[in-house]
Short mmCIF file of N, CA and C in Angstrom, two decimals:
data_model
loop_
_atom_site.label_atom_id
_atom_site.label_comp_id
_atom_site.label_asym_id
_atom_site.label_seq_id
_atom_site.Cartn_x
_atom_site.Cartn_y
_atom_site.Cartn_z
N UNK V 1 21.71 2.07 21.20
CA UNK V 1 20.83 3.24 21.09
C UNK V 1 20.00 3.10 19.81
N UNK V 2 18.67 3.07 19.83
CA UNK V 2 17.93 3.11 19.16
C UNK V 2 17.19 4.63 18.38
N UNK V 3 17.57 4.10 16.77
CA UNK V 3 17.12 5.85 16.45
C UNK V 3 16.67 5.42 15.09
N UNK V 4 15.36 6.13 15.03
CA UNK V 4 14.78 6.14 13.79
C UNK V 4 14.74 7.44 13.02
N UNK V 5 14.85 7.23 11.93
CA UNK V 5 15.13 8.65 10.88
C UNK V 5 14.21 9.08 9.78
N UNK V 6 13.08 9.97 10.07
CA UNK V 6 12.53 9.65 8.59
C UNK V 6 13.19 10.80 7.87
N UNK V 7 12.87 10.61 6.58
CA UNK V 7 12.65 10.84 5.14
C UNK V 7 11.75 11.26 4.18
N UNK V 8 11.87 12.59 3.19
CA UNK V 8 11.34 12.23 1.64
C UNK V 8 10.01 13.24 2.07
N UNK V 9 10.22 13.93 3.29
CA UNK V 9 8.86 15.22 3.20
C UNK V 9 9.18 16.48 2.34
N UNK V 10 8.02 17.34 1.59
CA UNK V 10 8.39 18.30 1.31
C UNK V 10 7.20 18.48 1.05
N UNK V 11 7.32 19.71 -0.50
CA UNK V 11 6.35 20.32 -0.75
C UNK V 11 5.82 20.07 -2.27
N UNK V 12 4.25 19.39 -2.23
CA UNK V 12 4.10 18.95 -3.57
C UNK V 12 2.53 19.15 -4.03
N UNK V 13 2.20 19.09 -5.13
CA UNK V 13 0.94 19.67 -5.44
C UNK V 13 -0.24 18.73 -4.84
N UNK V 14 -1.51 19.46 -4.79
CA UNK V 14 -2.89 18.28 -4.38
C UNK V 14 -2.74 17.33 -5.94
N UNK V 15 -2.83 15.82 -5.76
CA UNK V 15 -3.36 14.77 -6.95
C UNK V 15 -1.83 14.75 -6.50
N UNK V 16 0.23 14.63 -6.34
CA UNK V 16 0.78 14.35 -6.38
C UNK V 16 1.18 13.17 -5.11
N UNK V 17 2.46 13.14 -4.93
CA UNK V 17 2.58 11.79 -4.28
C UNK V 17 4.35 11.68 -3.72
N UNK V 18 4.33 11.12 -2.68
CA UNK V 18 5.80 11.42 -2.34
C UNK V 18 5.89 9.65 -1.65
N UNK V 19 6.83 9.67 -1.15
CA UNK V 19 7.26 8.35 -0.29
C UNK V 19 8.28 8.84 1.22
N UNK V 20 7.86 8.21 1.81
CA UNK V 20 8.60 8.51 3.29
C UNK V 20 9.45 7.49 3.46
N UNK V 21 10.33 7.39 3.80
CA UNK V 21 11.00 6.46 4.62
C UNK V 21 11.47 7.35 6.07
N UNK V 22 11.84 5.53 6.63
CA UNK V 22 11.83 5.57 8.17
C UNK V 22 12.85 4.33 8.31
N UNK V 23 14.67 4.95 8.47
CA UNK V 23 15.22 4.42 8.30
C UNK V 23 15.43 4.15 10.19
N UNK V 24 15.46 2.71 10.22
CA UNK V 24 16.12 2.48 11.91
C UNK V 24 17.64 1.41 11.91
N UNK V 25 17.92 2.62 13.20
CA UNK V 25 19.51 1.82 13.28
C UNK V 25 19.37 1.69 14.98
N UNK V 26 20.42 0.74 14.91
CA UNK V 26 20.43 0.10 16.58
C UNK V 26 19.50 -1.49 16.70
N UNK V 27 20.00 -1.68 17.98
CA UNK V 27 18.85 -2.99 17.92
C UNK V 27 17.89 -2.58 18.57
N UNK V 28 16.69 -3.67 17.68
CA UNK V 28 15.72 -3.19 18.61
C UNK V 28 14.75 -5.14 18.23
N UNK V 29 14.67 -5.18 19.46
CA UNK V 29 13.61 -6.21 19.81
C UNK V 29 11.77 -6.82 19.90
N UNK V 30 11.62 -6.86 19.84
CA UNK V 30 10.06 -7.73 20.45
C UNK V 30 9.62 -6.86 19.59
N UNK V 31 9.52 -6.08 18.16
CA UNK V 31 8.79 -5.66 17.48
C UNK V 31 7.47 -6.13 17.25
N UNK V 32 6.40 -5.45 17.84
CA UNK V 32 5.22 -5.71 17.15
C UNK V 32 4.87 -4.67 15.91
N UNK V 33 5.01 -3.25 15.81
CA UNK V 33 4.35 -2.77 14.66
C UNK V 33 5.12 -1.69 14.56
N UNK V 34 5.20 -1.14 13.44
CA UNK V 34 5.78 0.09 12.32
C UNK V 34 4.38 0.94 12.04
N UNK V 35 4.67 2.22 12.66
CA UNK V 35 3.65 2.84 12.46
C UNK V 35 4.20 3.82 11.95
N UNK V 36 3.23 4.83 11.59
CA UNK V 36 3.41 5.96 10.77
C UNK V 36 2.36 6.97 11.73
N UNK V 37 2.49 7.72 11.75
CA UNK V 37 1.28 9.12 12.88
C UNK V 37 1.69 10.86 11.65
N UNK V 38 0.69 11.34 12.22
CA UNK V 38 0.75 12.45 11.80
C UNK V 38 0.21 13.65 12.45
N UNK V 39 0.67 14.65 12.16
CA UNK V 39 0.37 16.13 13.35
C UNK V 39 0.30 16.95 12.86
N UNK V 40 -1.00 17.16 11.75
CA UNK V 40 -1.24 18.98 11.86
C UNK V 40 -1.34 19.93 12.52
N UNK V 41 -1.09 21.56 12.19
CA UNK V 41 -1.32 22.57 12.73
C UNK V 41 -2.00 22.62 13.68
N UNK V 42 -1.81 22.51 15.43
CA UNK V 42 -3.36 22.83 16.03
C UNK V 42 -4.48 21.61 16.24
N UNK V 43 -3.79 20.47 15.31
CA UNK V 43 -4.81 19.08 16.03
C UNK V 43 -3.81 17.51 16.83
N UNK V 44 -4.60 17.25 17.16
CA UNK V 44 -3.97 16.15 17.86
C UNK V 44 -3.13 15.50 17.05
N UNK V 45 -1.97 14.38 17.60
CA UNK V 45 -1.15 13.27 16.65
C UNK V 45 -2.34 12.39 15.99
N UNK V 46 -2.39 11.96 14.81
CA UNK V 46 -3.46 10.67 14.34
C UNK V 46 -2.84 9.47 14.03
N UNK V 47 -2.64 8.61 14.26
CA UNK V 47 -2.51 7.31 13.40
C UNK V 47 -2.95 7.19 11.96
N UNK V 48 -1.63 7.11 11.02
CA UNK V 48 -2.27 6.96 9.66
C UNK V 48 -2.07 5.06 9.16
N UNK V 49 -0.94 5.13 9.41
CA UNK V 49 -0.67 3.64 8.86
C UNK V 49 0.04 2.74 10.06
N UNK V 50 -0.52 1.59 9.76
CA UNK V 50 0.12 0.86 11.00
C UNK V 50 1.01 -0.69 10.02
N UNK V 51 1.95 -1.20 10.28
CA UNK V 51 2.19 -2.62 9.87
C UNK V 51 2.80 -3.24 10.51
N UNK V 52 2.16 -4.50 10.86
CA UNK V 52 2.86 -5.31 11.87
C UNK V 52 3.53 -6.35 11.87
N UNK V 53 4.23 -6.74 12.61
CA UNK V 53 5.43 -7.32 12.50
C UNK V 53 4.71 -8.96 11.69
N UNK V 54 3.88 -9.08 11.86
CA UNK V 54 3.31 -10.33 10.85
C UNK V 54 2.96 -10.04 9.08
N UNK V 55 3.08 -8.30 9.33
CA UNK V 55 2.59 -8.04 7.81
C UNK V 55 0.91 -7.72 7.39
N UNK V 56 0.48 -7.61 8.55
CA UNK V 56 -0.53 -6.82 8.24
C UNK V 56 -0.59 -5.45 8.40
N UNK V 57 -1.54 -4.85 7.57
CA UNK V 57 -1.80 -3.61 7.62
C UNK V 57 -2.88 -2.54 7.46
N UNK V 58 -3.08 -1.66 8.12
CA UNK V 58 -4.56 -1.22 8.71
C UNK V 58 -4.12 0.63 8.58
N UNK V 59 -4.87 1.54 7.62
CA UNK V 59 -4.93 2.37 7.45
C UNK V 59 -5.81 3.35 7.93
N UNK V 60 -5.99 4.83 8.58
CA UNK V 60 -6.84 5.64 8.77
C UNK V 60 -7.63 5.70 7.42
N UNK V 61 -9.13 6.06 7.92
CA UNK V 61 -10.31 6.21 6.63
C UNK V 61 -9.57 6.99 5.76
N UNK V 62 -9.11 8.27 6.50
CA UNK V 62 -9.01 9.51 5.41
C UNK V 62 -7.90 9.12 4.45
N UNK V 63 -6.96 8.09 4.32
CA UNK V 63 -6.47 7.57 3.48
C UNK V 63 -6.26 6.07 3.02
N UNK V 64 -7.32 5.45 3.14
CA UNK V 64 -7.26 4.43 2.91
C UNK V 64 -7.72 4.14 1.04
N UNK V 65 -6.93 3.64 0.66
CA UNK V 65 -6.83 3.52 -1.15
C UNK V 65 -5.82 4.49 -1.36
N UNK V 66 -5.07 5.40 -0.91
CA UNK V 66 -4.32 6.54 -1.18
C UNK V 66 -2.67 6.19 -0.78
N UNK V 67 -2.90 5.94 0.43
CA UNK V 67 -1.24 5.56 1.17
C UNK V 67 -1.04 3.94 1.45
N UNK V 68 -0.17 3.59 0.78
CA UNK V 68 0.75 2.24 1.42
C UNK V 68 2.06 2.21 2.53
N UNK V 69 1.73 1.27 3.13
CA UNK V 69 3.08 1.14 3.92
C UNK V 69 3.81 -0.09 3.40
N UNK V 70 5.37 -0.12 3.30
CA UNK V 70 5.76 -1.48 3.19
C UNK V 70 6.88 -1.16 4.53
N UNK V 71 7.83 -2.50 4.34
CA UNK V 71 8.75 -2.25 4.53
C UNK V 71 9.91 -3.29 3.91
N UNK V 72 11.11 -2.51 3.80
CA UNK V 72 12.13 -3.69 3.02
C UNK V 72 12.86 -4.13 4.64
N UNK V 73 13.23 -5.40 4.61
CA UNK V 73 13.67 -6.01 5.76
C UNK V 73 15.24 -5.55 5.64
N UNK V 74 16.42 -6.17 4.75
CA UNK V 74 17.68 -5.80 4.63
C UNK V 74 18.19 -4.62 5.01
N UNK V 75 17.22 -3.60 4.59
CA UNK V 75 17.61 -2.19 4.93
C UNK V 75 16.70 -1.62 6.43
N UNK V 76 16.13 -2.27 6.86
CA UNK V 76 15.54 -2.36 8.20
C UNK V 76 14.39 -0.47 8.33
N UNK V 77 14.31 -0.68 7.32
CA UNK V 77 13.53 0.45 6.67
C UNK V 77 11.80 0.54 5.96
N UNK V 78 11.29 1.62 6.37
CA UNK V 78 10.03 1.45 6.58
C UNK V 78 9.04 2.39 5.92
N UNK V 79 8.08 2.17 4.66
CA UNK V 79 7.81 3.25 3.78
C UNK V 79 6.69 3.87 4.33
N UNK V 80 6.19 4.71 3.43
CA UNK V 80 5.12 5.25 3.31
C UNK V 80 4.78 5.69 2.06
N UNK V 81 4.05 4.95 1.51
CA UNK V 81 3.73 5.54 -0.03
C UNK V 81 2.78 6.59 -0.27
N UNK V 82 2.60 7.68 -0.31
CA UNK V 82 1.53 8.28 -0.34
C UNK V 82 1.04 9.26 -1.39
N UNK V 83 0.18 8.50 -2.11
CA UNK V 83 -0.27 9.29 -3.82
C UNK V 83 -1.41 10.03 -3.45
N UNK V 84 -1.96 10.99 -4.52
CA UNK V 84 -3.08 11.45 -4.93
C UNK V 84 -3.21 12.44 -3.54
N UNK V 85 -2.28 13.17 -3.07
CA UNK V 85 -2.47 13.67 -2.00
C UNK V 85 -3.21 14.41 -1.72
N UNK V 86 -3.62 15.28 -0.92
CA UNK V 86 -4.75 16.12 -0.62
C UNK V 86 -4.20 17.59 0.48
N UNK V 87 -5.26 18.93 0.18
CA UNK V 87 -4.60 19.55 1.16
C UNK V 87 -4.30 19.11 2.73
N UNK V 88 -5.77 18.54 2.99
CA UNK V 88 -5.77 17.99 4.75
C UNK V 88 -4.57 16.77 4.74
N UNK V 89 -3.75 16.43 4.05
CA UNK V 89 -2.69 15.54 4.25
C UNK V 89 -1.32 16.14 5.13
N UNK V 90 -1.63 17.98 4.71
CA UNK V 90 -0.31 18.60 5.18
C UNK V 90 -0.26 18.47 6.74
N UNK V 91 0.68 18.05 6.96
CA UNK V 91 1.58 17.70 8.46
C UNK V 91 2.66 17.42 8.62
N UNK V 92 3.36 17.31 9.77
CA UNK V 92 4.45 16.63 10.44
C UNK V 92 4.14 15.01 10.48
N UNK V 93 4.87 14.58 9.33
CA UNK V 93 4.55 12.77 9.65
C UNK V 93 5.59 12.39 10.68
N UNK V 94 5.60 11.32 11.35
CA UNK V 94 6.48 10.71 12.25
C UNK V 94 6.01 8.91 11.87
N UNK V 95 7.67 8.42 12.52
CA UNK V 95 7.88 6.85 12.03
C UNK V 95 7.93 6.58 13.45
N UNK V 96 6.98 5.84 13.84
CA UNK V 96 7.20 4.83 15.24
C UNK V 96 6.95 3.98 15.36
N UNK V 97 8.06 2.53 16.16
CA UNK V 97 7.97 1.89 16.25
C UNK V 97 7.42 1.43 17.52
N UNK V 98 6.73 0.00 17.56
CA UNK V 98 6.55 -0.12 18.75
C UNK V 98 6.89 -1.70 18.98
N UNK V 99 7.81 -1.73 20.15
CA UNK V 99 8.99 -2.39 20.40
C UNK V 99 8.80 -3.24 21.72
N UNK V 100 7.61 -3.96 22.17
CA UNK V 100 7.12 -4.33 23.66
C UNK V 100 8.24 -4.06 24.75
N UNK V 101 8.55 -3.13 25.76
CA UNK V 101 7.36 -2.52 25.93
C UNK V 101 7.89 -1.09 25.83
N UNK V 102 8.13 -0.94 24.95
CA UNK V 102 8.85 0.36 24.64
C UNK V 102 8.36 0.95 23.05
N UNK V 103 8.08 2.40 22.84
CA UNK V 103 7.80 2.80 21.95
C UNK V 103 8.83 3.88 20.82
N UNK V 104 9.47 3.55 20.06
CA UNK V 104 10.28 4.88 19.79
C UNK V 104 9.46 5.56 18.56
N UNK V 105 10.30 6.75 18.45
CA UNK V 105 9.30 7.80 17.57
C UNK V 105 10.48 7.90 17.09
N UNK V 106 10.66 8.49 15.64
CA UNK V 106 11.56 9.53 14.75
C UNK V 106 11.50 11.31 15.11
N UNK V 107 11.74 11.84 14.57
CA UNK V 107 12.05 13.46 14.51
C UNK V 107 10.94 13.80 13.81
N UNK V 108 10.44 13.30 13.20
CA UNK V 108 9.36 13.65 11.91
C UNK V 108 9.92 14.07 10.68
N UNK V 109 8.83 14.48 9.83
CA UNK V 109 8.92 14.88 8.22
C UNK V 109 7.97 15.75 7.70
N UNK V 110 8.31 16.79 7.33
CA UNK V 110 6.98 17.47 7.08
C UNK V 110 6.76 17.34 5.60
N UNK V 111 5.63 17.09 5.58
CA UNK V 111 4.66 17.46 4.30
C UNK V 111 3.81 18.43 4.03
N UNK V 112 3.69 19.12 2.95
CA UNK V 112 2.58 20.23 2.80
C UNK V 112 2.67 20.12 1.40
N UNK V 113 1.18 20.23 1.31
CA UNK V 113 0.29 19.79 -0.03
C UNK V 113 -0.04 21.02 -0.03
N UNK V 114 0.41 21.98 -1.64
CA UNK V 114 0.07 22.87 -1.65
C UNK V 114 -0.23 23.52 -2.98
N UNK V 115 -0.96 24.15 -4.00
CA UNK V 115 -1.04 24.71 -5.45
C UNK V 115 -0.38 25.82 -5.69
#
């Protein structure tokens, strides 16, 4: 059984910075990419960060220079760095993987950027 867990949402000022993790347990196979999505109030899921199983990585505009993704391999765990935050950042983040030909999602994490 495959289950991913994120991590590390809360509540922090605009210009601050938090880190997500997206811990996965179980096996999981044919990994192509570690993504990251997000879901504000009232708008669609977006794609924020993507990294793929080769190590590249490809960010939405609205944060690109702002959020990193890594991931540490040993701990089979998957970040999200995200500084200098902003109000439009506040959402439900979610960790998904995508696993050919299967996709799993986490529970999410909420964030809200707030003064």
């Amino acid at each position: 059984q495959v289950r991913l867990v994120e991590s590390g949402g809360g509540l922090v000022q605009p210009g601050g910075s938090l880190r997500l993790s997206c811990a996965a347990s179980g096996s999981i196979f044919n990994i192509v990419s570690m993504d990251w999505y997000r879901q504000a109030p009232g708008k669609q899921r977006e794609s924020v960060a993507t990294l793929t199983s080769g190590g590249t990585t490809n960010y939405a505009n609205s944060v690109k220079g702002r959020f990193t993704v890594s991931r540490d391999n040993g701990k089979n765990t998957v970040y999200l760095q995200m500084n200098n935050l902003k109000f439009e950042d506040t959402a439900v983040y979610y960790c998904s993987w995508y696993a050919r030909p299967v996709r799993y999602w986490g529970q999410g994490t909420q964030v809200t950027v707030s003064s």
